[in-house]
PDB file of N, CA and C in Angstrom:
ATOM      1  N   MET G   1      23.028  -9.184  24.401  1.00 81.00           N
ATOM      2  CA  MET G   1      23.352  -8.043  23.530  1.00 81.00           C
ATOM      3  C   MET G   1      21.745  -8.110  22.579  1.00 81.00           C
ATOM      4  N   THR G   2      21.752  -6.635  22.277  1.00 91.00           N
ATOM      5  CA  THR G   2      20.237  -6.024  21.912  1.00 91.00           C
ATOM      6  C   THR G   2      20.746  -6.067  20.573  1.00 91.00           C
ATOM      7  N   ALA G   3      19.403  -5.864  19.408  1.00 94.00           N
ATOM      8  CA  ALA G   3      19.333  -5.225  18.056  1.00 94.00           C
ATOM      9  C   ALA G   3      18.060  -5.106  17.921  1.00 94.00           C
ATOM     10  N   ARG G   4      17.703  -4.085  16.530  1.00 95.00           N
ATOM     11  CA  ARG G   4      16.919  -3.799  15.984  1.00 95.00           C
ATOM     12  C   ARG G   4      16.926  -4.264  15.021  1.00 95.00           C
ATOM     13  N   ILE G   5      15.481  -4.693  14.353  1.00 96.00           N
ATOM     14  CA  ILE G   5      15.547  -5.615  12.853  1.00 96.00           C
ATOM     15  C   ILE G   5      14.546  -4.175  12.580  1.00 96.00           C
ATOM     16  N   PHE G   6      15.011  -3.167  11.333  1.00 95.00           N
ATOM     17  CA  PHE G   6      13.987  -2.823  10.454  1.00 95.00           C
ATOM     18  C   PHE G   6      13.584  -3.085   9.087  1.00 95.00           C
ATOM     19  N   GLN G   7      12.860  -2.145   8.266  1.00 93.00           N
ATOM     20  CA  GLN G   7      12.924  -2.788   6.564  1.00 93.00           C
ATOM     21  C   GLN G   7      14.289  -1.254   6.778  1.00 93.00           C
ATOM     22  N   ARG G   8      14.903  -1.379   5.397  1.00 87.00           N
ATOM     23  CA  ARG G   8      15.009  -0.169   4.426  1.00 87.00           C
ATOM     24  C   ARG G   8      14.289   1.173   4.305  1.00 87.00           C
ATOM     25  N   PRO G   9      14.814   2.300   4.699  1.00 84.00           N
ATOM     26  CA  PRO G   9      13.731   3.459   4.613  1.00 84.00           C
ATOM     27  C   PRO G   9      13.672   3.729   3.268  1.00 84.00           C
ATOM     28  N   LYS G  10      12.942   4.320   2.562  1.00 83.00           N
ATOM     29  CA  LYS G  10      12.938   4.966   0.793  1.00 83.00           C
ATOM     30  C   LYS G  10      13.892   6.184   1.056  1.00 83.00           C
ATOM     31  N   ASN G  11      14.832   6.182   0.133  1.00 80.00           N
ATOM     32  CA  ASN G  11      15.768   7.153   0.175  1.00 80.00           C
ATOM     33  C   ASN G  11      15.124   8.631  -0.247  1.00 80.00           C
ATOM     34  N   ALA G  12      14.724   9.848   0.605  1.00 79.00           N
ATOM     35  CA  ALA G  12      13.919  11.165   0.360  1.00 79.00           C
ATOM     36  C   ALA G  12      14.654  11.664  -0.590  1.00 79.00           C
ATOM     37  N   MET G  13      15.489  11.361  -1.081  1.00 85.00           N
ATOM     38  CA  MET G  13      16.735  12.334  -2.623  1.00 85.00           C
ATOM     39  C   MET G  13      16.502  12.003  -3.602  1.00 85.00           C
ATOM     40  N   GLN G  14      15.587  10.628  -3.878  1.00 80.00           N
ATOM     41  CA  GLN G  14      15.355   9.723  -4.886  1.00 80.00           C
ATOM     42  C   GLN G  14      14.436   9.747  -4.885  1.00 80.00           C
ATOM     43  N   SER G  15      13.561   8.874  -6.114  1.00 81.00           N
ATOM     44  CA  SER G  15      11.939   8.599  -6.531  1.00 81.00           C
ATOM     45  C   SER G  15      12.672   6.769  -6.695  1.00 81.00           C
ATOM     46  N   GLY G  16      13.320   6.460  -6.720  1.00 82.00           N
ATOM     47  CA  GLY G  16      13.314   4.747  -6.883  1.00 82.00           C
ATOM     48  C   GLY G  16      13.357   4.249  -5.417  1.00 82.00           C
ATOM     49  N   LYS G  17      13.203   2.675  -5.740  1.00 83.00           N
ATOM     50  CA  LYS G  17      12.617   1.931  -4.759  1.00 83.00           C
ATOM     51  C   LYS G  17      13.504   0.584  -4.449  1.00 83.00           C
ATOM     52  N   ALA G  18      14.878   0.842  -5.720  1.00 85.00           N
ATOM     53  CA  ALA G  18      15.852  -0.205  -4.716  1.00 85.00           C
ATOM     54  C   ALA G  18      16.087  -0.254  -3.390  1.00 85.00           C
ATOM     55  N   LEU G  19      16.542  -2.048  -3.368  1.00 83.00           N
ATOM     56  CA  LEU G  19      17.144  -2.115  -1.835  1.00 83.00           C
ATOM     57  C   LEU G  19      15.669  -1.853  -0.830  1.00 83.00           C
ATOM     58  N   LEU G  20      14.191  -1.613  -0.850  1.00 86.00           N
ATOM     59  CA  LEU G  20      13.716  -1.415  -0.322  1.00 86.00           C
ATOM     60  C   LEU G  20      12.604  -2.931   0.790  1.00 86.00           C
ATOM     61  N   ASP G  21      12.965  -3.911  -0.026  1.00 88.00           N
ATOM     62  CA  ASP G  21      12.448  -5.398   0.853  1.00 88.00           C
ATOM     63  C   ASP G  21      13.720  -5.807   1.093  1.00 88.00           C
ATOM     64  N   GLN G  22      14.846  -5.229   2.005  1.00 93.00           N
ATOM     65  CA  GLN G  22      15.783  -5.575   2.412  1.00 93.00           C
ATOM     66  C   GLN G  22      15.471  -5.201   4.137  1.00 93.00           C
ATOM     67  N   TRP G  23      15.311  -6.438   4.802  1.00 95.00           N
ATOM     68  CA  TRP G  23      15.479  -6.102   6.528  1.00 95.00           C
ATOM     69  C   TRP G  23      16.764  -5.837   6.634  1.00 95.00           C
ATOM     70  N   ILE G  24      17.616  -4.746   7.881  1.00 96.00           N
ATOM     71  CA  ILE G  24      18.630  -4.656   8.652  1.00 96.00           C
ATOM     72  C   ILE G  24      18.256  -4.597   9.890  1.00 96.00           C
ATOM     73  N   LEU G  25      19.504  -5.770   9.895  1.00 96.00           N
ATOM     74  CA  LEU G  25      20.158  -5.638  11.634  1.00 96.00           C
ATOM     75  C   LEU G  25      20.818  -5.221  12.298  1.00 96.00           C
ATOM     76  N   GLU G  26      20.616  -4.378  13.371  1.00 94.00           N
ATOM     77  CA  GLU G  26      21.576  -3.280  13.716  1.00 94.00           C
ATOM     78  C   GLU G  26      21.816  -3.439  14.764  1.00 94.00           C
ATOM     79  N   PHE G  27      22.882  -3.644  15.389  1.00 93.00           N
ATOM     80  CA  PHE G  27      22.707  -3.914  16.899  1.00 93.00           C
ATOM     81  C   PHE G  27      23.215  -2.081  17.710  1.00 93.00           C
ATOM     82  N   ALA G  28      22.776  -2.505  18.846  1.00 90.00           N
ATOM     83  CA  ALA G  28      22.142  -1.568  19.882  1.00 90.00           C
ATOM     84  C   ALA G  28      23.588  -1.316  20.458  1.00 90.00           C
ATOM     85  N   PRO G  29      24.020   0.535  20.267  1.00 87.00           N
ATOM     86  CA  PRO G  29      25.365   0.592  21.057  1.00 87.00           C
ATOM     87  C   PRO G  29      25.747   0.052  22.728  1.00 87.00           C
ATOM     88  N   ASN G  30      26.618  -0.486  23.076  1.00 85.00           N
ATOM     89  CA  ASN G  30      26.769  -0.967  24.390  1.00 85.00           C
ATOM     90  C   ASN G  30      27.348   0.006  25.456  1.00 85.00           C
ATOM     91  N   GLU G  31      28.255   0.901  25.260  1.00 85.00           N
ATOM     92  CA  GLU G  31      28.258   1.907  26.146  1.00 85.00           C
ATOM     93  C   GLU G  31      27.999   3.348  24.241  1.00 85.00           C
ATOM     94  N   ALA G  32      27.893   4.472  25.547  1.00 86.00           N
ATOM     95  CA  ALA G  32      28.076   5.485  25.373  1.00 86.00           C
ATOM     96  C   ALA G  32      29.212   6.350  23.964  1.00 86.00           C
ATOM     97  N   ARG G  33      29.342   7.438  23.283  1.00 87.00           N
ATOM     98  CA  ARG G  33      29.830   7.620  22.724  1.00 87.00           C
ATOM     99  C   ARG G  33      30.573   8.919  23.639  1.00 87.00           C
ATOM    100  N   ARG G  34      31.769   8.914  23.127  1.00 89.00           N
ATOM    101  CA  ARG G  34      32.324  10.133  23.511  1.00 89.00           C
ATOM    102  C   ARG G  34      34.011  10.889  22.988  1.00 89.00           C
ATOM    103  N   PRO G  35      33.822  12.244  23.109  1.00 91.00           N
ATOM    104  CA  PRO G  35      34.283  12.459  22.549  1.00 91.00           C
ATOM    105  C   PRO G  35      36.985  12.260  22.675  1.00 91.00           C
ATOM    106  N   ASP G  36      37.129  12.239  21.499  1.00 87.00           N
ATOM    107  CA  ASP G  36      38.904  11.864  21.347  1.00 87.00           C
ATOM    108  C   ASP G  36      38.851  13.011  21.837  1.00 87.00           C
ATOM    109  N   PRO G  37      40.208  12.746  22.565  1.00 87.00           N
ATOM    110  CA  PRO G  37      41.026  13.744  23.752  1.00 87.00           C
ATOM    111  C   PRO G  37      41.663  14.716  22.438  1.00 87.00           C
ATOM    112  N   LEU G  38      42.296  13.615  21.687  1.00 89.00           N
ATOM    113  CA  LEU G  38      43.256  14.877  20.251  1.00 89.00           C
ATOM    114  C   LEU G  38      42.321  15.379  19.664  1.00 89.00           C
ATOM    115  N   MET G  39      41.993  14.472  18.985  1.00 90.00           N
ATOM    116  CA  MET G  39      40.584  15.546  17.614  1.00 90.00           C
ATOM    117  C   MET G  39      39.167  16.170  18.346  1.00 90.00           C
ATOM    118  N   GLY G  40      38.392  15.576  18.850  1.00 88.00           N
ATOM    119  CA  GLY G  40      37.319  15.754  19.754  1.00 88.00           C
ATOM    120  C   GLY G  40      36.414  15.375  19.002  1.00 88.00           C
ATOM    121  N   TRP G  41      36.824  14.630  18.113  1.00 90.00           N
ATOM    122  CA  TRP G  41      35.400  13.094  17.205  1.00 90.00           C
ATOM    123  C   TRP G  41      34.880  12.383  18.297  1.00 90.00           C
ATOM    124  N   PRO G  42      33.505  11.779  18.234  1.00 88.00           N
ATOM    125  CA  PRO G  42      33.006  11.364  19.385  1.00 88.00           C
ATOM    126  C   PRO G  42      32.904   9.599  18.803  1.00 88.00           C
ATOM    127  N   GLY G  43      33.513   9.618  19.409  1.00 85.00           N
ATOM    128  CA  GLY G  43      33.665   7.541  18.992  1.00 85.00           C
ATOM    129  C   GLY G  43      33.475   6.576  20.517  1.00 85.00           C
ATOM    130  N   SER G  44      33.645   5.653  20.010  1.00 85.00           N
ATOM    131  CA  SER G  44      33.586   4.554  21.007  1.00 85.00           C
ATOM    132  C   SER G  44      34.274   3.302  20.950  1.00 85.00           C
ATOM    133  N   ALA G  45      34.585   2.143  21.596  1.00 84.00           N
ATOM    134  CA  ALA G  45      35.360   0.840  21.738  1.00 84.00           C
ATOM    135  C   ALA G  45      34.436   0.038  21.321  1.00 84.00           C
ATOM    136  N   ASP G  46      33.359   0.331  20.785  1.00 84.00           N
ATOM    137  CA  ASP G  46      32.204  -0.767  21.058  1.00 84.00           C
ATOM    138  C   ASP G  46      31.702  -0.866  18.995  1.00 84.00           C
ATOM    139  N   THR G  47      32.635  -1.893  18.798  1.00 85.00           N
ATOM    140  CA  THR G  47      32.681  -2.479  17.142  1.00 85.00           C
ATOM    141  C   THR G  47      31.897  -3.213  16.877  1.00 85.00           C
ATOM    142  N   GLN G  48      30.270  -3.159  17.378  1.00 85.00           N
ATOM    143  CA  GLN G  48      29.603  -3.622  17.372  1.00 85.00           C
ATOM    144  C   GLN G  48      28.196  -2.643  16.500  1.00 85.00           C
ATOM    145  N   ASN G  49      28.270  -1.945  16.840  1.00 83.00           N
ATOM    146  CA  ASN G  49      27.850  -0.220  16.288  1.00 83.00           C
ATOM    147  C   ASN G  49      28.046  -0.044  14.735  1.00 83.00           C
ATOM    148  N   GLN G  50      29.431  -0.704  14.475  1.00 86.00           N
ATOM    149  CA  GLN G  50      29.658  -0.715  13.373  1.00 86.00           C
ATOM    150  C   GLN G  50      28.856  -1.816  12.110  1.00 86.00           C
ATOM    151  N   VAL G  51      28.306  -2.645  12.634  1.00 89.00           N
ATOM    152  CA  VAL G  51      27.442  -3.837  12.179  1.00 89.00           C
ATOM    153  C   VAL G  51      26.269  -4.228  11.615  1.00 89.00           C
ATOM    154  N   ASN G  52      25.982  -3.793  10.236  1.00 93.00           N
ATOM    155  CA  ASN G  52      24.764  -3.923   9.664  1.00 93.00           C
ATOM    156  C   ASN G  52      24.622  -5.078   8.858  1.00 93.00           C
ATOM    157  N   LEU G  53      23.434  -6.085   9.609  1.00 95.00           N
ATOM    158  CA  LEU G  53      23.258  -6.965   8.778  1.00 95.00           C
ATOM    159  C   LEU G  53      22.157  -7.029   7.882  1.00 95.00           C
ATOM    160  N   LYS G  54      22.311  -7.477   6.645  1.00 96.00           N
ATOM    161  CA  LYS G  54      21.106  -7.695   5.714  1.00 96.00           C
ATOM    162  C   LYS G  54      20.333  -8.905   5.497  1.00 96.00           C
ATOM    163  N   PHE G  55      19.411  -9.277   5.318  1.00 96.00           N
ATOM    164  CA  PHE G  55      18.551 -10.121   4.706  1.00 96.00           C
ATOM    165  C   PHE G  55      17.487 -10.116   3.925  1.00 96.00           C
ATOM    166  N   ALA G  56      16.964 -10.857   3.101  1.00 95.00           N
ATOM    167  CA  ALA G  56      15.986 -10.000   2.300  1.00 95.00           C
ATOM    168  C   ALA G  56      14.669 -10.632   2.438  1.00 95.00           C
ATOM    169  N   SER G  57      14.379 -11.222   4.017  1.00 94.00           N
ATOM    170  CA  SER G  57      13.348 -11.189   4.680  1.00 94.00           C
ATOM    171  C   SER G  57      13.298 -11.296   5.587  1.00 94.00           C
ATOM    172  N   LEU G  58      11.849 -10.924   6.723  1.00 94.00           N
ATOM    173  CA  LEU G  58      11.697 -10.349   8.053  1.00 94.00           C
ATOM    174  C   LEU G  58      11.643 -11.720   9.252  1.00 94.00           C
ATOM    175  N   ASP G  59      11.476 -13.409   8.511  1.00 95.00           N
ATOM    176  CA  ASP G  59      11.545 -14.564   8.359  1.00 95.00           C
ATOM    177  C   ASP G  59      13.122 -14.617   9.121  1.00 95.00           C
ATOM    178  N   GLU G  60      14.139 -14.801   7.591  1.00 96.00           N
ATOM    179  CA  GLU G  60      15.826 -15.150   7.983  1.00 96.00           C
ATOM    180  C   GLU G  60      16.307 -13.656   9.016  1.00 96.00           C
ATOM    181  N   ALA G  61      16.094 -12.203   9.374  1.00 96.00           N
ATOM    182  CA  ALA G  61      16.706 -12.190  10.325  1.00 96.00           C
ATOM    183  C   ALA G  61      16.139 -12.088  12.012  1.00 96.00           C
ATOM    184  N   LYS G  62      14.892 -13.169  11.806  1.00 96.00           N
ATOM    185  CA  LYS G  62      14.611 -13.351  12.945  1.00 96.00           C
ATOM    186  C   LYS G  62      15.113 -14.745  13.624  1.00 96.00           C
ATOM    187  N   ALA G  63      15.258 -15.616  12.276  1.00 96.00           N
ATOM    188  CA  ALA G  63      15.861 -16.485  12.656  1.00 96.00           C
ATOM    189  C   ALA G  63      17.318 -16.724  12.859  1.00 96.00           C
ATOM    190  N   TYR G  64      17.969 -15.915  12.524  1.00 96.00           N
ATOM    191  CA  TYR G  64      19.568 -15.129  12.402  1.00 96.00           C
ATOM    192  C   TYR G  64      19.717 -14.424  13.878  1.00 96.00           C
ATOM    193  N   ALA G  65      18.629 -14.309  14.394  1.00 96.00           N
ATOM    194  CA  ALA G  65      18.441 -13.441  16.088  1.00 96.00           C
ATOM    195  C   ALA G  65      18.387 -14.461  16.990  1.00 96.00           C
ATOM    196  N   ASP G  66      16.825 -15.801  16.627  1.00 96.00           N
ATOM    197  CA  ASP G  66      16.751 -16.408  17.356  1.00 96.00           C
ATOM    198  C   ASP G  66      18.266 -17.441  17.438  1.00 96.00           C
ATOM    199  N   LYS G  67      18.443 -17.484  16.101  1.00 96.00           N
ATOM    200  CA  LYS G  67      20.119 -18.585  16.487  1.00 96.00           C
ATOM    201  C   LYS G  67      20.878 -18.284  17.493  1.00 96.00           C
ATOM    202  N   HIS G  68      21.202 -16.733  17.612  1.00 95.00           N
ATOM    203  CA  HIS G  68      22.741 -16.429  17.761  1.00 95.00           C
ATOM    204  C   HIS G  68      22.785 -15.413  19.182  1.00 95.00           C
ATOM    205  N   GLY G  69      20.792 -15.983  19.920  1.00 94.00           N
ATOM    206  CA  GLY G  69      20.800 -15.563  20.715  1.00 94.00           C
ATOM    207  C   GLY G  69      20.748 -13.339  20.998  1.00 94.00           C
ATOM    208  N   ILE G  70      20.007 -13.291  20.247  1.00 93.00           N
ATOM    209  CA  ILE G  70      20.554 -12.254  19.717  1.00 93.00           C
ATOM    210  C   ILE G  70      18.768 -11.349  20.337  1.00 93.00           C
ATOM    211  N   LEU G  71      19.130 -10.350  21.301  1.00 95.00           N
ATOM    212  CA  LEU G  71      17.688 -10.621  21.613  1.00 95.00           C
ATOM    213  C   LEU G  71      17.231  -9.194  20.513  1.00 95.00           C
ATOM    214  N   ALA G  72      16.385  -9.233  19.887  1.00 95.00           N
ATOM    215  CA  ALA G  72      15.709  -8.085  18.775  1.00 95.00           C
ATOM    216  C   ALA G  72      14.225  -7.179  18.825  1.00 95.00           C
ATOM    217  N   THR G  73      14.328  -6.668  18.768  1.00 95.00           N
ATOM    218  CA  THR G  73      13.119  -5.665  18.872  1.00 95.00           C
ATOM    219  C   THR G  73      12.499  -5.764  16.586  1.00 95.00           C
ATOM    220  N   ILE G  74      11.446  -5.725  16.517  1.00 95.00           N
ATOM    221  CA  ILE G  74      11.046  -5.764  15.243  1.00 95.00           C
ATOM    222  C   ILE G  74      10.471  -3.783  15.193  1.00 95.00           C
ATOM    223  N   HIS G  75      10.883  -3.227  14.446  1.00 94.00           N
ATOM    224  CA  HIS G  75      10.364  -2.053  14.056  1.00 94.00           C
ATOM    225  C   HIS G  75       9.711  -2.249  12.227  1.00 94.00           C
ATOM    226  N   ALA G  76       7.983  -2.500  12.616  1.00 88.00           N
ATOM    227  CA  ALA G  76       7.439  -2.490  11.625  1.00 88.00           C
ATOM    228  C   ALA G  76       7.630  -1.635  10.085  1.00 88.00           C
ATOM    229  N   THR G  77       6.893  -1.694   8.994  1.00 85.00           N
ATOM    230  CA  THR G  77       7.050  -0.110   7.971  1.00 85.00           C
ATOM    231  C   THR G  77       5.837  -0.142   8.511  1.00 85.00           C
ATOM    232  N   PRO G  78       5.523   1.640   8.289  1.00 82.00           N
ATOM    233  CA  PRO G  78       3.838   1.882   8.175  1.00 82.00           C
ATOM    234  C   PRO G  78       3.587   1.893   6.595  1.00 82.00           C
ATOM    235  N   PRO G  79       2.323   1.582   6.659  1.00 83.00           N
ATOM    236  CA  PRO G  79       2.188   1.724   4.978  1.00 83.00           C
ATOM    237  C   PRO G  79       2.607   2.639   4.514  1.00 83.00           C
ATOM    238  N   ARG G  80       2.520   2.785   3.454  1.00 79.00           N
ATOM    239  CA  ARG G  80       2.869   4.074   2.335  1.00 79.00           C
ATOM    240  C   ARG G  80       1.191   4.249   1.327  1.00 79.00           C
ATOM    241  N   ARG G  81       1.103   5.153   1.674  1.00 83.00           N
ATOM    242  CA  ARG G  81      -0.058   6.420   1.125  1.00 83.00           C
ATOM    243  C   ARG G  81       0.207   6.832   0.126  1.00 83.00           C
ATOM    244  N   LEU G  82       0.008   6.734  -0.757  1.00 81.00           N
ATOM    245  CA  LEU G  82       0.356   7.851  -1.875  1.00 81.00           C
ATOM    246  C   LEU G  82      -1.277   8.949  -2.287  1.00 81.00           C
ATOM    247  N   LYS G  83      -0.765  10.178  -2.125  1.00 83.00           N
ATOM    248  CA  LYS G  83      -1.861  11.542  -2.211  1.00 83.00           C
ATOM    249  C   LYS G  83      -2.141  12.029  -3.118  1.00 83.00           C
ATOM    250  N   LEU G  84      -2.941  11.065  -4.332  1.00 85.00           N
ATOM    251  CA  LEU G  84      -2.904  11.002  -5.575  1.00 85.00           C
ATOM    252  C   LEU G  84      -3.098  12.628  -6.086  1.00 85.00           C
ATOM    253  N   GLN G  85      -3.052  13.249  -6.720  1.00 85.00           N
ATOM    254  CA  GLN G  85      -2.772  14.817  -7.020  1.00 85.00           C
ATOM    255  C   GLN G  85      -3.224  15.296  -8.902  1.00 85.00           C
ATOM    256  N   ALA G  86      -3.635  16.100  -9.474  1.00 89.00           N
ATOM    257  CA  ALA G  86      -3.555  16.028 -10.741  1.00 89.00           C
ATOM    258  C   ALA G  86      -2.986  17.901 -10.292  1.00 89.00           C
ATOM    259  N   TYR G  87      -1.767  18.186 -11.890  1.00 90.00           N
ATOM    260  CA  TYR G  87      -1.600  18.925 -11.351  1.00 90.00           C
ATOM    261  C   TYR G  87      -2.670  20.337 -11.836  1.00 90.00           C
ATOM    262  N   ALA G  88      -3.818  19.708 -12.865  1.00 89.00           N
ATOM    263  CA  ALA G  88      -4.772  21.481 -12.454  1.00 89.00           C
ATOM    264  C   ALA G  88      -5.246  21.456 -10.917  1.00 89.00           C
ATOM    265  N   ASP G  89      -4.806  21.033  -9.672  1.00 87.00           N
ATOM    266  CA  ASP G  89      -4.829  21.005  -8.473  1.00 87.00           C
ATOM    267  C   ASP G  89      -4.228  22.353  -7.911  1.00 87.00           C
ATOM    268  N   ASN G  90      -3.685  22.578  -8.543  1.00 86.00           N
ATOM    269  CA  ASN G  90      -2.347  23.721  -8.114  1.00 86.00           C
ATOM    270  C   ASN G  90      -3.050  25.051  -8.184  1.00 86.00           C
ATOM    271  N   PHE G  91      -3.848  25.033  -8.900  1.00 89.00           N
ATOM    272  CA  PHE G  91      -4.438  26.257  -9.613  1.00 89.00           C
ATOM    273  C   PHE G  91      -6.534  26.505  -9.128  1.00 89.00           C
ATOM    274  N   ARG G  92      -6.277  25.986  -8.730  1.00 81.00           N
ATOM    275  CA  ARG G  92      -7.550  25.883  -7.827  1.00 81.00           C
ATOM    276  C   ARG G  92      -7.805  27.207  -6.147  1.00 81.00           C
TER     277      ARG G  92
END
């Protein structure tokens, strides 16, 4: 079983920063998605794809993966850079 550990990204539609400190362990798909013969919707028999585990810290997520023998890759969050700009800069 392989998985990836990443920090929850900020929602682009809202300015709030709630739940950004959570780390998520998400399993990689084991089989490809294929269209359903009746409806044509994509799907698979892999139920691990639906599982997202949330942790308070990166260390907790790593410890869980190590305890259960999950090969996890960690995707670090890039640092946030603020572009400070005054309203008057729009009229230069």
